Short mmCIF file of C-alpha atoms in Angstrom, two decimals:
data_model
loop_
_atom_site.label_atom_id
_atom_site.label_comp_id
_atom_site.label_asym_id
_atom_site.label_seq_id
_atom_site.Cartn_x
_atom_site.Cartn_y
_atom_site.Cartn_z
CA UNK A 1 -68.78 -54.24 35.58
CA UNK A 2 -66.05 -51.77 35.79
CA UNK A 3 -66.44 -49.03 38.28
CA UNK A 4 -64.66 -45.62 36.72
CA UNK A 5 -64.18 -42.79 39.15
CA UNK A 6 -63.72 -39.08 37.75
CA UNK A 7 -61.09 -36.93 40.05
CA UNK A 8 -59.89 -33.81 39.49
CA UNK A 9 -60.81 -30.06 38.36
CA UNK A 10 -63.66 -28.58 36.55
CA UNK A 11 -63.39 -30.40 33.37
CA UNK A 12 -64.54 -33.52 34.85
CA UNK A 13 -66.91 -31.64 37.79
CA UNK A 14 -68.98 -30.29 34.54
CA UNK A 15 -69.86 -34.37 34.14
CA UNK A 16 -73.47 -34.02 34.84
CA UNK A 17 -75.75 -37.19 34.45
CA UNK A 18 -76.36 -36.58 31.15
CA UNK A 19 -72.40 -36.70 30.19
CA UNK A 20 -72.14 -39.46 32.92
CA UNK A 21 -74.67 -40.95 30.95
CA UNK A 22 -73.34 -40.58 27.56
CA UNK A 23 -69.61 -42.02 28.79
CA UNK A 24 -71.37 -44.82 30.41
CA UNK A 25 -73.77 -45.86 27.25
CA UNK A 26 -70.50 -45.07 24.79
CA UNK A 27 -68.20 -47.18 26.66
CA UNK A 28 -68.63 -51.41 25.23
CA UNK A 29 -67.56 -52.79 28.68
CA UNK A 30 -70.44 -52.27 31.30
CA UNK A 31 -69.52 -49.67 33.84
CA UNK A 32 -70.64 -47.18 36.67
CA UNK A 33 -69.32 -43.80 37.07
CA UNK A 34 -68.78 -41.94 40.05
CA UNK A 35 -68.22 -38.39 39.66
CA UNK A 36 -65.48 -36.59 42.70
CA UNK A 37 -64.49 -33.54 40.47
CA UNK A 38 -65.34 -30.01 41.55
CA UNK A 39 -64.82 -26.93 39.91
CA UNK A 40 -61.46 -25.16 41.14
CA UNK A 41 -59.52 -28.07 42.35
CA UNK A 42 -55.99 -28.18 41.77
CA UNK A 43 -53.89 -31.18 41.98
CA UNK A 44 -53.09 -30.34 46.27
CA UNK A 45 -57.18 -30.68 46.89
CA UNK A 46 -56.84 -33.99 44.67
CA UNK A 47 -53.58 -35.19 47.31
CA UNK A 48 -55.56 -34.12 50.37
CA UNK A 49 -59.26 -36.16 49.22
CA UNK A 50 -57.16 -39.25 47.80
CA UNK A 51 -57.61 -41.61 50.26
CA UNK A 52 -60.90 -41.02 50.92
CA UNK A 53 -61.63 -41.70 47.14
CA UNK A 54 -58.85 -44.55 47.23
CA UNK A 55 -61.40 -46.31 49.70
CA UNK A 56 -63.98 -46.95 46.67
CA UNK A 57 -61.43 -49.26 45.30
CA UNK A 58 -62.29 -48.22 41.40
CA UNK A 59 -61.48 -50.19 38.50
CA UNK A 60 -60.41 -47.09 36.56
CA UNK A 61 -59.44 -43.63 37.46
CA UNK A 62 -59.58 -40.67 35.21
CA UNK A 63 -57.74 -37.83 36.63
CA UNK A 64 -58.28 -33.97 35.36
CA UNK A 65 -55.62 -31.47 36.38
CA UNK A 66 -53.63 -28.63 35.62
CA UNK A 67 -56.27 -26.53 34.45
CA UNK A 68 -56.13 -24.69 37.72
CA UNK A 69 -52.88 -25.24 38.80
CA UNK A 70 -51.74 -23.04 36.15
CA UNK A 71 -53.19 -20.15 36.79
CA UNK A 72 -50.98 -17.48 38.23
CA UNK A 73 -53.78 -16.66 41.34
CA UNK A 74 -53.73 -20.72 42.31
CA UNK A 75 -49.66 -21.75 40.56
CA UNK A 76 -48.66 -24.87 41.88
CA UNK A 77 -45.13 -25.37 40.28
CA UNK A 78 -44.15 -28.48 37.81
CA UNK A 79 -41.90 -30.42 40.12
CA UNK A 80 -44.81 -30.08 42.78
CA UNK A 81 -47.21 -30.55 40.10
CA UNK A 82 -45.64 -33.98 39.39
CA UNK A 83 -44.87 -34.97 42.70
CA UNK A 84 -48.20 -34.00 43.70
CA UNK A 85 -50.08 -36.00 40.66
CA UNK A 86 -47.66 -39.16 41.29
CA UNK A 87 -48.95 -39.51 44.78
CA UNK A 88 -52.51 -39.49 43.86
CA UNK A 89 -51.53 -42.21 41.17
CA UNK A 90 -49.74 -44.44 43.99
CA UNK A 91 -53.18 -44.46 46.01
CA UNK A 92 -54.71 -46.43 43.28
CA UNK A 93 -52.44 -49.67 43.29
CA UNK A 94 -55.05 -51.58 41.64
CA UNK A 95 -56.60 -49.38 39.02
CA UNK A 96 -55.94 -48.40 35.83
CA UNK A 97 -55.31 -44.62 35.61
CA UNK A 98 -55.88 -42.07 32.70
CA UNK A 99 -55.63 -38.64 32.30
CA UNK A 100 -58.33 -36.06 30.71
CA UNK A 101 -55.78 -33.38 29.67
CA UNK A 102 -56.54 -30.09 30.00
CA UNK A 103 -57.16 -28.56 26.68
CA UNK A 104 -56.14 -25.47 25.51
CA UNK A 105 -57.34 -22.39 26.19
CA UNK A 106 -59.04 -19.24 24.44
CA UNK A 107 -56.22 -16.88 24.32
CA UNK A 108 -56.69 -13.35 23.60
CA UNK A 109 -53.72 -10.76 23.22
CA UNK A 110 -51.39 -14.17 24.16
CA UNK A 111 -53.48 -14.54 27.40
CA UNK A 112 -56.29 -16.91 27.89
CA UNK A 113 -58.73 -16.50 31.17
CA UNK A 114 -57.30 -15.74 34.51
CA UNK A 115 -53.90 -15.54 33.37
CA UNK A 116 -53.52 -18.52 32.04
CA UNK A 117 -51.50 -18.98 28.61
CA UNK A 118 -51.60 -22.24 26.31
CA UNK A 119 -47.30 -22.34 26.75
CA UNK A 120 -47.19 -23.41 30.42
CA UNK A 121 -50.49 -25.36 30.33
CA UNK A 122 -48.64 -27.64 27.90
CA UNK A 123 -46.51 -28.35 30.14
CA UNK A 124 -48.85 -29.38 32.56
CA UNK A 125 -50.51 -31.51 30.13
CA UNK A 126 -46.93 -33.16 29.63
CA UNK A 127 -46.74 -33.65 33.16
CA UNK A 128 -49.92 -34.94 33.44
CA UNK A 129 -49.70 -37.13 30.49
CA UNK A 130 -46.02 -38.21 31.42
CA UNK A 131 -47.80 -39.72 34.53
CA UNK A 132 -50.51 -41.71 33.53
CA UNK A 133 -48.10 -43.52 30.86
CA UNK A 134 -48.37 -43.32 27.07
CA UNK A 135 -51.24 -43.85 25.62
CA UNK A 136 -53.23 -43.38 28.59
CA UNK A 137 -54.47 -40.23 28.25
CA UNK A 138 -57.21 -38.52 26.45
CA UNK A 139 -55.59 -35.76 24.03
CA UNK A 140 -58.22 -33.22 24.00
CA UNK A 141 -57.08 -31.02 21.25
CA UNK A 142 -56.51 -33.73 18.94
CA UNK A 143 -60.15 -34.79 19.46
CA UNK A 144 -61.32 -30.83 19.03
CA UNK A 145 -59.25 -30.12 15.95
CA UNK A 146 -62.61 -31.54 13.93
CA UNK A 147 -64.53 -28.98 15.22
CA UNK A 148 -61.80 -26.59 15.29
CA UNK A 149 -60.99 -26.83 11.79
CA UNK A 150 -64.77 -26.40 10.83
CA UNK A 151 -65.32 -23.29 12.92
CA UNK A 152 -67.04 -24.62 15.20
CA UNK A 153 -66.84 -22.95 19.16
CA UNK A 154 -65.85 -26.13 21.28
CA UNK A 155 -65.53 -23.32 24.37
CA UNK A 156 -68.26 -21.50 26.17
CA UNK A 157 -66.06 -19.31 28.17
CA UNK A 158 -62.46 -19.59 27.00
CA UNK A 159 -61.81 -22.82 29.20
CA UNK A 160 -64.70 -24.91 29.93
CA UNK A 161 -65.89 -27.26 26.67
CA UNK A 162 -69.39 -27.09 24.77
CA UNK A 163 -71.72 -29.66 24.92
CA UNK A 164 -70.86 -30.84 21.58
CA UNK A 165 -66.71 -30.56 22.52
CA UNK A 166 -67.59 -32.72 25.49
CA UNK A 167 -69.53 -35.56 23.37
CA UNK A 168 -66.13 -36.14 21.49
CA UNK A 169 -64.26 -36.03 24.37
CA UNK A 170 -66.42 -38.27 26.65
CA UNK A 171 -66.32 -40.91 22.98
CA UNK A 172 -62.79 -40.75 23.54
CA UNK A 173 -62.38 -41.04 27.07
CA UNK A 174 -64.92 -44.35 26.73
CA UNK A 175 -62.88 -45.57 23.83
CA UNK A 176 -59.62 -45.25 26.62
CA UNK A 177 -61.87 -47.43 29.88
CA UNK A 178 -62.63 -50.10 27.08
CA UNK A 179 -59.42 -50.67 26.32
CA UNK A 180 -57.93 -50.40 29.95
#
């Protein structure tokens, strides 16, 4: 049994059973998830609560950020960003790390919520996804465009998925454990 720990921002926070549920029953190897993501974390409260999380020893990692370290109110710059995001990664010698990339945002008038514009998340997400290694990461707008190209909403407030957005990403994100 692998144990899988979710760290980061919002995107993994809004894992309730029922999603930790669904990635555990989706995912062919046997595994246990333990959920440390909270709403409004950016990548410094994921460098100051690393150790603590280190302790558990997991099998896998999945780390969310960016989201929030974006935003104008909260900005925590790239090269910070990156150092920040490669520290966490060096606290889990042992496990296998992969990233949930922020997707993009509802932008309205070339601004999404908060400030926030698709542009510099992107390169966040390339940040984020530069870290974790090819290949490693889950690339949520590539699993959305389905639903995206048939009109379906995969946001319920301009950042945070739908229930059904979230069922393609957690099938993903299982897909990415089993073959870690």
């Amino acid at each position: 049994m692998k144990t899988v720990v979710l760290f980061g921002d919002s995107m993994l926070g809004r894992f309730t059973k029922s999603r930790i549920d669904q990635f555990e029953d989706e995912a062919v190897t046997e595994i246990v998830v333990i959920n440390c993501g909270a709403g409004g974390w950016t990548c410094r409260d994921g460098a100051r609560r690393v150790e603590m999380v280190a302790r558990m020893a997991p099998d896998v990692v999945v780390l969310s950020f960016g989201m929030n370290d974006c935003a104008p109110e909260r900005l925590v710059g790239l090269d910070a960003f990156g150092a920040y995001l490669r520290s966490i990664v060096e606290a889990f010698p042992r496990a296998t790390v992969l990233g949930f990339l922020p997707p993009s945002v509802i932008e309205q008038d070339g601004v999404g919520p908060r400030g926030r514009t698709n542009t510099v998340l992107a390169s966040y997400r390339d940040v984020l996804r530069d870290v974790v290694d090819l290949g490693r990461a889950v690339e949520t707008d590539e699993v959305l465009a389905p639903l995206v190209a048939a009109g379906v909403p995969t946001h319920v407030d301009g950042i945070h998925l739908t229930d059904e957005a979230y069922r393609l990403v957690i099938r993903a994100l299982a897909r990415l454990v089993d073959a870690s």
